Amino acid sequence: MNNFQYSRASNVADAIQLLAADPDAKLIAGGTNLIDLMKENVERPSRLVDISRLPLRDIEQTADGGLRIGALVPNSDLAYHPQIEQRYPLLASAILAGASAQLRNMASVGGNLMQRTRCAYFYDTATPCNKRSPGTGCSAIDGLNRNHAILGTSSSCIATNPSDMSVALAALDARVHIASRSGERAVALIDFHRLPGDRPHIDTNLGSGEIITAIELPPRGFAQNYSYLKIRDRLSYAFALVAVAAALDLEGNVIGEARLTLGGVAHKPWRSLEAEAALRGQAATPDHFGRAADLLLQGAAARAHNGFKIELARRAVVRTLMQAARATPQSQAHKKIA
Amino acid sequence: MNAYVGTPTSRVDGRAKVTGAAQYAGEFQAAGLLHGFVVTATIARGRIVRLDASEALRVKGVVDVLTHANRPPLADDDDAWKDEVAPEKGSPFRPLYDDVIRFNGQPVALVVAENWETAKFAATLVRIDYEQDGFATDLDAKRGHAIELDKPHKPRGDAETALNGAAVRHEADYVIPTEHHNPMELYATTTVWEGGNRLTVYDKTQGVQNVHKYLCSVFGKKPEDIRVVSPYVGGAFGSGLRPQHQVVLATLAALALERSVRVVLTRHQMYGLGYRPMTIEHVALGASADGKLDAVVHEAIAVTSRHEDFARNDTGWAEQLYRSPNSLLSHKLVHLDVSTPCDMRAPGAASGVCALECAMDELAVALKLDPIELRLKSYSERDQGEDLPYTSKQLRECYARGAESFGWNRRNPAPGSMRDGKELVGWGMATGVWEALQMPVAVRIVLTANGHAEVSCAASDIGTGTYTIVAQVAADALGLPIETIDVKLADSTFPQAPVEGGSWMAASSAHAVLAAAEDIRQELARLAKAMPGSPVGSVDIPDLVLVDGMIANGNDKSRAVSIADVMRHSRLERVEKQKLNQFAEDKSHARNTHSAVFAEVKIDEELGVIRVTRIVSAVAAGRILNTKTGRSQIMGGVVWGIGMALHEETVMDHRFGRIMNADIAEYHIPVNADVHDIEIIFVDEPDHRINRLGVKGLGEIGIVGVPAAIANAVYHATGKRIRRFPITVDKLLD
Ligand SMILES: Cc1cc2nc3c(=O)[nH]c(=O)nc-3n(C[C@H](O)[C@H](O)[C@H](O)COP(=O)(O)OP(=O)(O)OC[C@H]3O[C@@H](n4cnc5c(N)ncnc54)[C@H](O)[C@@H]3O)c2cc1C
Ligand code: SF4
């Protein structure tokens, strides 16, 4: 833990101002990720800008019938919000698959999007890690990589993004609203997180001095045929080995629209428009789902310990799509897999 | 006489614990208390060539940075550092003793500051340059370097030949990974500087007198200079049997600075303490065609540190369980650049019996025998190692009661034959065994005229329920309500007790209470008889009993006089008796506890996700002093067994010799979702030989056998044998 200054932002403009004034400042919301990283000396902000009391806690209808969710809405409140439960149950389910009740109570929407990888080397300052200390090398590539990425990796980093919520948001075509001194902008969630490339220390496309103010969901929520399935090393309270968000629009047994996103396999939620397109107009059968899985997993490559993820992901995709098609979504309370 | 013993009495310390009134080592306050934060090594082996604390010392609030270079004197011979539980062979680790690095995570400096946050921050500013030496931490890679212990088990018959000639044989390696205890309470010590060189040390430990003796010898102090206190312990599971780094560091700083100092280890730093050592367990079994064991070969290859030979009995358990004319058992150690392993719940047995019981299951499959039938065919009425009968052994009854409750007779033995929708159902079983040890313990009872009794003993209660059973036994023996019994534990100035471990404390402390209470009874009886016109004047002392606050004729309770009257009449404010209870050594019998564990797993066939839906554990452990805390003990053991089977593994990157999952987000133990139905059956096991109450102890037996029962159930469900624990999704998909 380093020594740091602390300021409480009185409004969004104030937060932006405080961030801009100090390039080593960091926003803090629920603190459930940032404080852990500070304790391990991975993050060493010169200043914490506390945004937890900013009025970004509303969930409101947008003009086009979607929802706008404030960046500080706690994960629990979001998961149990009636609009989310009824219209976007895929999102509710993904959130409830993550962390523990206590953490979800503290965690914010913005913080969840910004949470950093759980790669063990990233957390241990005694080991090389390009994400933590650019240029030192990646310890995971030839080291312990059982839980590392199989898609979109680079020779600099094979870390995964650990967020469950983001996987559902990607599938739902959510957009991220961002504010900074130069005004406001919005970016599709699927473009929010980056692939590691040769700059793995940059997780997202959020610029310095920018703050997430809200997430926007389009009107379509796929409330009939959806499922979020998370496979992990114990039945709750563990990060995903593989997670799948699936949503279908069905006409009888024929697929209209399909959404399919993987978590736990890449540096960002992994979605393939090609795989989704291949499902359109097809019957909802295991064979077609298997084909979509193959497309989604195209280019998957394993290291010494994470090869199992490729087959596991393939099977999980088929299963999750079947759950969605049968309208028997995976329950997050009962751990038996539907 | 028996109002409390054997009943489900609630914990007498429960209220203090849930209301926060119970104070733990890191919570004691002292005037001017300083806080120490430990700096740990980041290499596995080598030497400190430069340690620069100047930047840390410049931080406002930092009082000192203690290192090997500026520490106060410490004993310089190994014997002084050998605590009660230290391995016989080796040189115990000495914190801040010299510049040598023996393992990654070793403490190398203590930053002391006015508050904890400052110390923690300043600790990041201590610069250390190392000279690295070559090192090794990988047991798999160094297996060939294993050295046989110099005290091997005595072989029986000729196991090799018998194995070669066996009609059916099974042979395999089972691998138990390194596991860490992760008690909820962090390791902490508050050393209070009392002035005049005297110290009161509040420590998280399983043995205050062990720590007391250790500190006196390490720091060259007289016994009266140091007092060690540890009233409550938030779990330890064996990790607190030996004095830990923080107690040396806090005390060293208090002596150096002549101030009170608290040191609390972080969760991460606790991975630099002891652990259950990784073992490769090689088991070979040979049997006749009709399923009688003819040969047992069990060789364990375990990790230890380069500086100490830690070894436990992994391989001796077949001697307790199965009749076999031939056996060859051995334990080998591989010395690696790691900290010394230590006891962890059922040390040796949890690992060794896991391997043995998986192997028995494989043999049953090879013989096409029901696993219980195989075990009954070679059921041993004697401890073969010592060739002794048991004081009692109701293992047969455990099999029978457990099987009945579980519904074992409905099991279809073919792997993969039972299912529930998309899930494969597996039923497996295994045997558990542990020792029933007893140790000398002394207890002091002070009975006051107002009808209260204070019972004190240096024993710890590590969460197991010692406070409660001591109160129960004392209440019954003194004929008083339990509310009037005040139990005081874990102060080094109290009557003698060994470390709390090995499942010996329940029997040992209970009988010490009985012994002291007997002296009280005799004294009161004498006084009662001497009262003029005493209603019990003509009753012989042995016939007088303490009951309901009275001294009564045991054959006619209407002839009685109240204890209060006796004491008032004798002008006594208090009757005080202290007694050391030695168990008469019985070399003619073996003493063990046993269990039969049955597990049901449901495994998603496509995805390999495992749920342990049911466990039935039938335990024979003599008389159960408290069926409520006893049940909790077994339940805790079962849950831990689920963890051993499916979750627990300390993962090390051998390129760095560093543990890479040193926190409880990544070191997995079962969470509620992983725990379903657990049924615990205490099988009746009257034992008139072992001790007066017939008590055996329950601390460890609960975990033994559970991982094997689950692994065997996984095989039954899937046809896959996973012999490298824990059993995870990737191994099932392989
Ligand atoms: C033991 C454990 C288990 C967990 N398991 C899971 C799991 O299974 N699945 C899962 O998805 N998550 C899991 N989590 C992670 C948890 O979801 C995140 O820690 C949480 O969502 C972070 O939210 P926060 O508000 O606490 O963020 P903080 O810790 O406050 O901040 C995290 C980061 O986000 C930045 N930030 C916060 N708000 C904004 C904003 N509005 N704009 C820009 N930047 C911002 C901060 O600067 C910081 O860098 C787990 C965490 C723990 C500790
Ligand atoms: S995978 Fe990425 S985060 Fe992990 S060690 Fe490599 S560079 Fe660091």
Tab-separated table of C-alpha atoms in Angstrom, chain B residues 281-618:
chain	number	residue	atom	x	y	z
B	281	GLU	CA	1.729	-41.941	-2.476
B	282	HIS	CA	2.633	-45.172	-4.191
B	283	VAL	CA	0.308	-48.022	-3.232
B	284	ALA	CA	0.465	-51.632	-4.402
B	285	LEU	CA	-2.045	-54.197	-3.187
B	286	GLY	CA	-2.120	-57.917	-3.883
B	287	ALA	CA	-5.045	-60.205	-3.132
B	288	SER	CA	-6.113	-63.784	-3.528
B	289	ALA	CA	-8.768	-64.547	-6.137
B	290	ASP	CA	-11.429	-64.548	-3.435
B	291	GLY	CA	-10.420	-61.071	-2.320
B	292	LYS	CA	-8.249	-61.546	0.741
B	293	LEU	CA	-5.366	-59.122	0.962
B	294	ASP	CA	-2.003	-60.789	0.774
B	295	ALA	CA	0.344	-57.854	0.296
B	296	VAL	CA	0.286	-54.163	1.057
B	297	VAL	CA	3.045	-51.886	-0.209
B	298	HIS	CA	2.714	-48.199	0.558
B	299	GLU	CA	5.487	-45.732	-0.059
B	300	ALA	CA	5.042	-42.014	0.512
B	301	ILE	CA	7.367	-39.442	-0.995
B	302	ALA	CA	6.856	-36.119	0.709
B	303	VAL	CA	8.215	-32.599	0.569
B	304	THR	CA	10.176	-31.186	3.431
B	305	SER	CA	12.409	-28.169	3.776
B	306	ARG	CA	16.148	-28.335	3.355
B	307	HIS	CA	16.604	-27.480	7.027
B	308	GLU	CA	14.157	-29.801	8.816
B	309	ASP	CA	12.869	-33.349	8.358
B	310	PHE	CA	9.133	-33.081	8.787
B	311	ALA	CA	7.406	-36.429	8.383
B	312	ARG	CA	4.141	-37.927	9.556
B	313	ASN	CA	2.634	-41.356	9.407
B	314	ASP	CA	1.159	-41.552	5.900
B	315	THR	CA	1.672	-45.226	5.319
B	316	GLY	CA	1.064	-47.028	8.606
B	317	TRP	CA	-2.718	-47.017	8.388
B	318	ALA	CA	-3.133	-50.216	6.435
B	319	GLU	CA	-1.725	-51.901	9.543
B	320	GLN	CA	-4.729	-50.679	11.480
B	321	LEU	CA	-7.356	-51.476	8.921
B	322	TYR	CA	-6.558	-54.560	6.873
B	323	ARG	CA	-5.267	-57.966	7.722
B	324	SER	CA	-2.440	-58.825	5.399
B	325	PRO	CA	0.379	-61.294	6.047
B	326	ASN	CA	2.838	-59.192	4.092
B	327	SER	CA	3.433	-55.503	4.209
B	328	LEU	CA	6.131	-53.038	3.252
B	329	LEU	CA	5.674	-49.433	4.288
B	330	SER	CA	8.073	-46.584	3.826
B	331	HIS	CA	8.250	-42.838	3.999
B	332	LYS	CA	10.740	-40.835	1.988
B	333	LEU	CA	11.543	-37.167	2.032
B	334	VAL	CA	12.670	-34.803	-0.662
B	335	HIS	CA	14.468	-31.741	0.667
B	336	LEU	CA	13.455	-28.629	-1.216
B	337	ASP	CA	13.921	-24.886	-0.880
B	338	VAL	CA	10.646	-24.312	0.909
B	339	SER	CA	9.490	-23.605	4.446
B	340	THR	CA	9.055	-26.645	6.692
B	341	PRO	CA	5.689	-28.357	6.382
B	342	CYS	CA	3.631	-28.803	9.536
B	343	ASP	CA	0.678	-30.680	10.881
B	344	MET	CA	-2.628	-30.117	9.218
B	345	ARG	CA	-5.806	-31.829	10.384
B	346	ALA	CA	-5.148	-35.580	10.452
B	347	PRO	CA	-1.547	-35.123	9.300
B	348	GLY	CA	-0.322	-38.179	7.442
B	349	ALA	CA	-3.684	-39.951	7.565
B	350	ALA	CA	-5.628	-37.453	5.477
B	351	SER	CA	-3.153	-38.035	2.627
B	352	GLY	CA	-2.073	-41.620	3.198
B	353	VAL	CA	-5.519	-43.053	3.883
B	354	CYS	CA	-6.809	-41.170	0.861
B	355	ALA	CA	-4.348	-43.068	-1.332
B	356	LEU	CA	-4.915	-46.399	0.427
B	357	GLU	CA	-8.690	-46.127	0.198
B	358	CYS	CA	-8.644	-45.155	-3.470
B	359	ALA	CA	-6.388	-48.136	-4.101
B	360	MET	CA	-8.760	-50.429	-2.181
B	361	ASP	CA	-11.574	-49.215	-4.403
B	362	GLU	CA	-9.541	-50.007	-7.496
B	363	LEU	CA	-8.769	-53.440	-6.119
B	364	ALA	CA	-12.471	-54.035	-5.435
B	365	VAL	CA	-13.195	-53.198	-9.064
B	366	ALA	CA	-10.461	-55.563	-10.246
B	367	LEU	CA	-11.881	-58.315	-8.033
B	368	LYS	CA	-15.483	-57.499	-8.973
B	369	LEU	CA	-16.248	-57.205	-5.273
B	370	ASP	CA	-18.366	-54.712	-3.444
B	371	PRO	CA	-15.968	-52.231	-1.809
B	372	ILE	CA	-17.390	-52.919	1.663
B	373	GLU	CA	-17.160	-56.654	1.145
B	374	LEU	CA	-13.513	-56.337	0.155
B	375	ARG	CA	-12.820	-54.415	3.329
B	376	LEU	CA	-14.684	-56.888	5.510
B	377	LYS	CA	-12.792	-59.809	4.009
B	378	SER	CA	-9.582	-58.391	5.392
B	379	TYR	CA	-11.044	-56.678	8.444
B	380	SER	CA	-8.381	-56.538	11.107
B	381	GLU	CA	-9.258	-57.147	14.728
B	382	ARG	CA	-5.715	-56.258	15.716
B	383	ASP	CA	-3.241	-53.512	15.080
B	384	GLN	CA	-0.810	-55.575	13.038
B	385	GLY	CA	2.087	-53.177	13.307
B	386	GLU	CA	2.209	-53.618	17.073
B	387	ASP	CA	0.288	-56.890	17.068
B	388	LEU	CA	-2.151	-55.643	19.676
B	389	PRO	CA	-5.902	-55.847	20.175
B	390	TYR	CA	-7.875	-52.598	20.293
B	391	THR	CA	-9.382	-51.046	23.384
B	392	SER	CA	-12.467	-50.947	21.172
B	393	LYS	CA	-13.126	-51.010	17.436
B	394	GLN	CA	-16.640	-50.653	16.082
B	395	LEU	CA	-15.625	-50.145	12.451
B	396	ARG	CA	-17.838	-53.028	11.307
B	397	GLU	CA	-20.740	-51.200	12.835
B	398	CYS	CA	-19.680	-47.999	11.034
B	399	TYR	CA	-19.822	-49.819	7.697
B	400	ALA	CA	-23.201	-51.297	8.544
B	401	ARG	CA	-24.851	-48.173	9.915
B	402	GLY	CA	-23.369	-45.907	7.248
B	403	ALA	CA	-24.330	-48.241	4.417
B	404	GLU	CA	-27.852	-48.585	5.714
B	405	SER	CA	-28.434	-44.905	6.095
B	406	PHE	CA	-26.861	-44.168	2.724
B	407	GLY	CA	-28.828	-46.878	0.925
B	408	TRP	CA	-25.663	-48.550	-0.326
B	409	ASN	CA	-27.459	-51.785	-1.214
B	410	ARG	CA	-29.232	-49.960	-4.045
B	411	ARG	CA	-25.896	-49.258	-5.738
B	412	ASN	CA	-25.368	-50.640	-9.217
B	413	PRO	CA	-21.629	-51.346	-9.261
B	414	ALA	CA	-21.112	-50.683	-12.981
B	415	PRO	CA	-19.458	-47.293	-13.559
B	416	GLY	CA	-21.697	-44.815	-15.350
B	417	SER	CA	-24.760	-46.956	-14.714
B	418	MET	CA	-26.622	-44.595	-12.426
B	419	ARG	CA	-27.888	-41.241	-13.604
B	420	ASP	CA	-30.223	-38.402	-12.834
B	421	GLY	CA	-31.116	-36.554	-16.025
B	422	LYS	CA	-27.971	-35.102	-17.566
B	423	GLU	CA	-25.978	-35.990	-14.484
B	424	LEU	CA	-24.076	-39.170	-13.846
B	425	VAL	CA	-24.520	-40.384	-10.292
B	426	GLY	CA	-21.622	-41.921	-8.423
B	427	TRP	CA	-21.583	-43.653	-5.053
B	428	GLY	CA	-18.284	-44.236	-3.355
B	429	MET	CA	-17.098	-45.172	0.090
B	430	ALA	CA	-13.919	-45.221	2.111
B	431	THR	CA	-12.669	-45.973	5.586
B	432	GLY	CA	-11.245	-43.459	8.029
B	433	VAL	CA	-8.912	-44.076	10.925
B	434	TRP	CA	-7.079	-41.947	13.452
B	435	GLU	CA	-5.357	-42.341	16.779
B	436	ALA	CA	-6.906	-41.932	20.218
B	437	LEU	CA	-4.058	-40.315	22.071
B	438	GLN	CA	-4.007	-38.941	25.587
B	439	MET	CA	-1.468	-36.712	27.237
B	440	PRO	CA	-0.673	-35.526	30.744
B	441	VAL	CA	-2.715	-32.437	31.594
B	442	ALA	CA	-3.080	-30.612	34.881
B	443	VAL	CA	-6.134	-28.691	36.015
B	444	ARG	CA	-6.794	-26.413	38.936
B	445	ILE	CA	-10.254	-26.108	40.411
B	446	VAL	CA	-11.132	-23.356	42.833
B	447	LEU	CA	-14.498	-23.878	44.451
B	448	THR	CA	-15.806	-20.841	46.305
B	449	ALA	CA	-18.349	-20.758	49.096
B	450	ASN	CA	-20.915	-19.073	46.876
B	451	GLY	CA	-21.121	-22.232	44.779
B	452	HIS	CA	-18.951	-21.133	41.868
B	453	ALA	CA	-16.046	-23.069	40.491
B	454	GLU	CA	-13.175	-21.750	38.446
B	455	VAL	CA	-11.441	-24.388	36.372
B	456	SER	CA	-8.129	-23.397	34.845
B	457	CYS	CA	-5.684	-25.088	32.549
B	458	ALA	CA	-3.065	-23.952	30.051
B	459	ALA	CA	-4.756	-25.880	27.232
B	460	SER	CA	-6.032	-23.888	24.255
B	461	ASP	CA	-9.456	-23.974	22.714
B	462	ILE	CA	-8.759	-23.598	19.001
B	463	GLY	CA	-12.450	-23.432	18.249
B	464	THR	CA	-12.999	-27.114	18.876
B	465	GLY	CA	-14.993	-26.685	22.082
B	466	THR	CA	-12.499	-27.295	24.898
B	467	TYR	CA	-14.082	-24.576	27.064
B	468	THR	CA	-17.400	-26.348	26.753
B	469	ILE	CA	-16.348	-29.907	27.476
B	470	VAL	CA	-14.215	-28.812	30.412
B	471	ALA	CA	-17.257	-27.000	31.814
B	472	GLN	CA	-19.488	-30.022	31.197
B	473	VAL	CA	-17.158	-32.485	32.884
B	474	ALA	CA	-16.515	-30.111	35.800
B	475	ALA	CA	-20.230	-29.423	36.296
B	476	ASP	CA	-21.006	-33.122	36.434
B	477	ALA	CA	-18.057	-33.990	38.644
B	478	LEU	CA	-18.777	-31.174	41.102
B	479	GLY	CA	-22.533	-31.596	40.966
B	480	LEU	CA	-23.045	-27.967	39.987
B	481	PRO	CA	-25.022	-26.239	37.229
B	482	ILE	CA	-22.839	-25.474	34.192
B	483	GLU	CA	-23.564	-21.741	34.565
B	484	THR	CA	-21.571	-21.722	37.798
B	485	ILE	CA	-18.446	-23.102	36.131
B	486	ASP	CA	-15.968	-20.533	34.906
B	487	VAL	CA	-13.371	-22.065	32.609
B	488	LYS	CA	-10.073	-20.246	32.139
B	489	LEU	CA	-7.731	-21.523	29.455
B	490	ALA	CA	-4.533	-20.805	27.560
B	491	ASP	CA	-2.362	-18.813	29.949
B	492	SER	CA	1.181	-20.070	30.349
B	493	THR	CA	0.955	-19.535	34.110
B	494	PHE	CA	-1.967	-21.987	34.356
B	495	PRO	CA	-1.504	-25.682	35.133
B	496	GLN	CA	0.402	-27.680	32.560
B	497	ALA	CA	-0.989	-28.739	29.211
B	498	PRO	CA	0.594	-29.818	25.947
B	499	VAL	CA	-0.259	-28.185	22.628
B	500	GLU	CA	-3.845	-28.691	21.542
B	501	GLY	CA	-3.564	-31.172	18.692
B	502	GLY	CA	-3.627	-34.810	17.723
B	503	SER	CA	-7.246	-35.111	18.935
B	504	TRP	CA	-5.922	-35.714	22.436
B	505	MET	CA	-7.234	-32.693	24.309
B	506	ALA	CA	-10.817	-33.779	24.962
B	507	ALA	CA	-9.880	-37.026	26.698
B	508	SER	CA	-6.831	-35.523	28.372
B	509	SER	CA	-8.439	-32.388	29.771
B	510	ALA	CA	-11.634	-34.196	30.779
B	511	HIS	CA	-9.718	-36.673	32.909
B	512	ALA	CA	-7.591	-33.946	34.449
B	513	VAL	CA	-10.825	-32.234	35.489
B	514	LEU	CA	-12.076	-35.483	36.961
B	515	ALA	CA	-8.839	-35.929	38.892
B	516	ALA	CA	-8.895	-32.434	40.401
B	517	ALA	CA	-12.626	-32.716	41.127
B	518	GLU	CA	-11.985	-35.993	42.946
B	519	ASP	CA	-9.581	-34.196	45.277
B	520	ILE	CA	-12.211	-31.550	45.906
B	521	ARG	CA	-14.783	-34.246	46.645
B	522	GLN	CA	-12.500	-35.932	49.126
B	523	GLU	CA	-11.726	-32.704	50.905
B	524	LEU	CA	-15.399	-31.721	51.120
B	525	ALA	CA	-16.327	-35.215	52.230
B	526	ARG	CA	-13.821	-35.096	55.052
B	527	LEU	CA	-15.117	-31.700	56.163
B	528	ALA	CA	-18.743	-32.769	55.873
B	529	LYS	CA	-18.193	-35.840	57.966
B	530	ALA	CA	-16.452	-33.780	60.624
B	531	MET	CA	-19.396	-31.403	61.093
B	532	PRO	CA	-21.136	-31.925	64.447
B	533	GLY	CA	-24.350	-33.865	63.882
B	534	SER	CA	-23.442	-34.363	60.256
B	535	PRO	CA	-26.121	-36.300	58.333
B	536	VAL	CA	-23.268	-38.025	56.489
B	537	GLY	CA	-21.073	-38.570	59.508
B	538	SER	CA	-21.329	-42.322	59.285
B	539	VAL	CA	-20.979	-42.579	55.510
B	540	ASP	CA	-17.617	-43.696	54.165
B	541	ILE	CA	-15.772	-41.130	52.093
B	542	PRO	CA	-15.834	-43.241	48.913
B	543	ASP	CA	-19.621	-43.408	49.180
B	544	LEU	CA	-20.073	-39.646	49.275
B	545	VAL	CA	-20.931	-37.902	46.029
B	546	LEU	CA	-21.269	-34.291	44.894
B	547	VAL	CA	-24.726	-33.697	43.488
B	548	ASP	CA	-26.967	-30.655	43.105
B	549	GLY	CA	-24.721	-28.523	45.290
B	550	MET	CA	-24.795	-31.139	48.049
B	551	ILE	CA	-22.494	-33.720	49.511
B	552	ALA	CA	-24.676	-36.792	49.645
B	553	ASN	CA	-24.618	-40.436	50.420
B	554	GLY	CA	-24.422	-42.000	46.980
B	555	ASN	CA	-26.656	-44.838	48.145
B	556	ASP	CA	-29.248	-42.632	49.791
B	557	LYS	CA	-29.301	-39.089	48.449
B	558	SER	CA	-31.661	-37.913	51.214
B	559	ARG	CA	-28.680	-38.042	53.549
B	560	ALA	CA	-26.911	-34.929	52.415
B	561	VAL	CA	-25.479	-31.609	53.466
B	562	SER	CA	-25.034	-28.575	51.226
B	563	ILE	CA	-21.544	-27.674	50.063
B	564	ALA	CA	-22.208	-24.083	51.150
B	565	ASP	CA	-22.975	-25.229	54.692
B	566	VAL	CA	-19.869	-27.362	54.829
B	567	MET	CA	-17.662	-24.513	53.705
B	568	ARG	CA	-19.315	-21.991	56.002
B	569	HIS	CA	-19.008	-24.331	58.906
B	570	SER	CA	-15.355	-25.010	58.130
B	571	ARG	CA	-14.764	-21.264	57.726
B	572	LEU	CA	-13.496	-21.866	54.211
B	573	GLU	CA	-13.872	-19.228	51.504
B	574	ARG	CA	-12.477	-21.569	48.895
B	575	VAL	CA	-11.288	-25.058	48.276
B	576	GLU	CA	-8.501	-25.239	45.748
B	577	LYS	CA	-7.070	-28.364	44.180
B	578	GLN	CA	-4.633	-28.802	41.346
B	579	LYS	CA	-3.917	-32.177	39.872
B	580	LEU	CA	-1.792	-33.516	37.084
B	581	ASN	CA	-3.456	-36.449	35.415
B	582	GLN	CA	-1.110	-39.021	33.924
B	583	PHE	CA	-2.703	-41.792	31.960
B	584	ALA	CA	-1.503	-45.173	33.087
B	585	GLU	CA	0.397	-46.420	30.090
B	586	ASP	CA	-1.357	-49.401	28.571
B	587	LYS	CA	1.041	-51.065	26.193
B	588	SER	CA	-1.233	-54.012	25.666
B	589	HIS	CA	-3.837	-52.305	23.517
B	590	ALA	CA	-4.047	-50.150	20.433
B	591	ARG	CA	-6.223	-47.046	20.617
B	592	ASN	CA	-7.915	-45.760	17.490
B	593	THR	CA	-10.993	-44.038	16.164
B	594	HIS	CA	-12.625	-45.202	12.935
B	595	SER	CA	-15.156	-44.093	10.401
B	596	ALA	CA	-16.923	-45.237	7.288
B	597	VAL	CA	-17.625	-42.473	4.804
B	598	PHE	CA	-20.148	-42.704	1.981
B	599	ALA	CA	-20.344	-40.101	-0.778
B	600	GLU	CA	-22.741	-39.360	-3.571
B	601	VAL	CA	-21.613	-37.183	-6.444
B	602	LYS	CA	-23.563	-35.932	-9.406
B	603	ILE	CA	-21.511	-35.001	-12.412
B	604	ASP	CA	-22.710	-33.226	-15.488
B	605	GLU	CA	-21.753	-35.710	-18.173
B	606	GLU	CA	-20.805	-33.174	-20.853
B	607	LEU	CA	-19.282	-30.460	-18.747
B	608	GLY	CA	-17.610	-32.344	-15.916
B	609	VAL	CA	-19.095	-30.165	-13.190
B	610	ILE	CA	-19.195	-32.110	-9.912
B	611	ARG	CA	-21.636	-31.739	-7.060
B	612	VAL	CA	-21.144	-33.686	-3.843
B	613	THR	CA	-24.816	-34.124	-3.098
B	614	ARG	CA	-24.596	-36.402	-0.075
B	615	ILE	CA	-22.112	-37.542	2.532
B	616	VAL	CA	-22.822	-40.011	5.292
B	617	SER	CA	-20.073	-40.362	7.865
B	618	ALA	CA	-20.441	-43.046	10.513
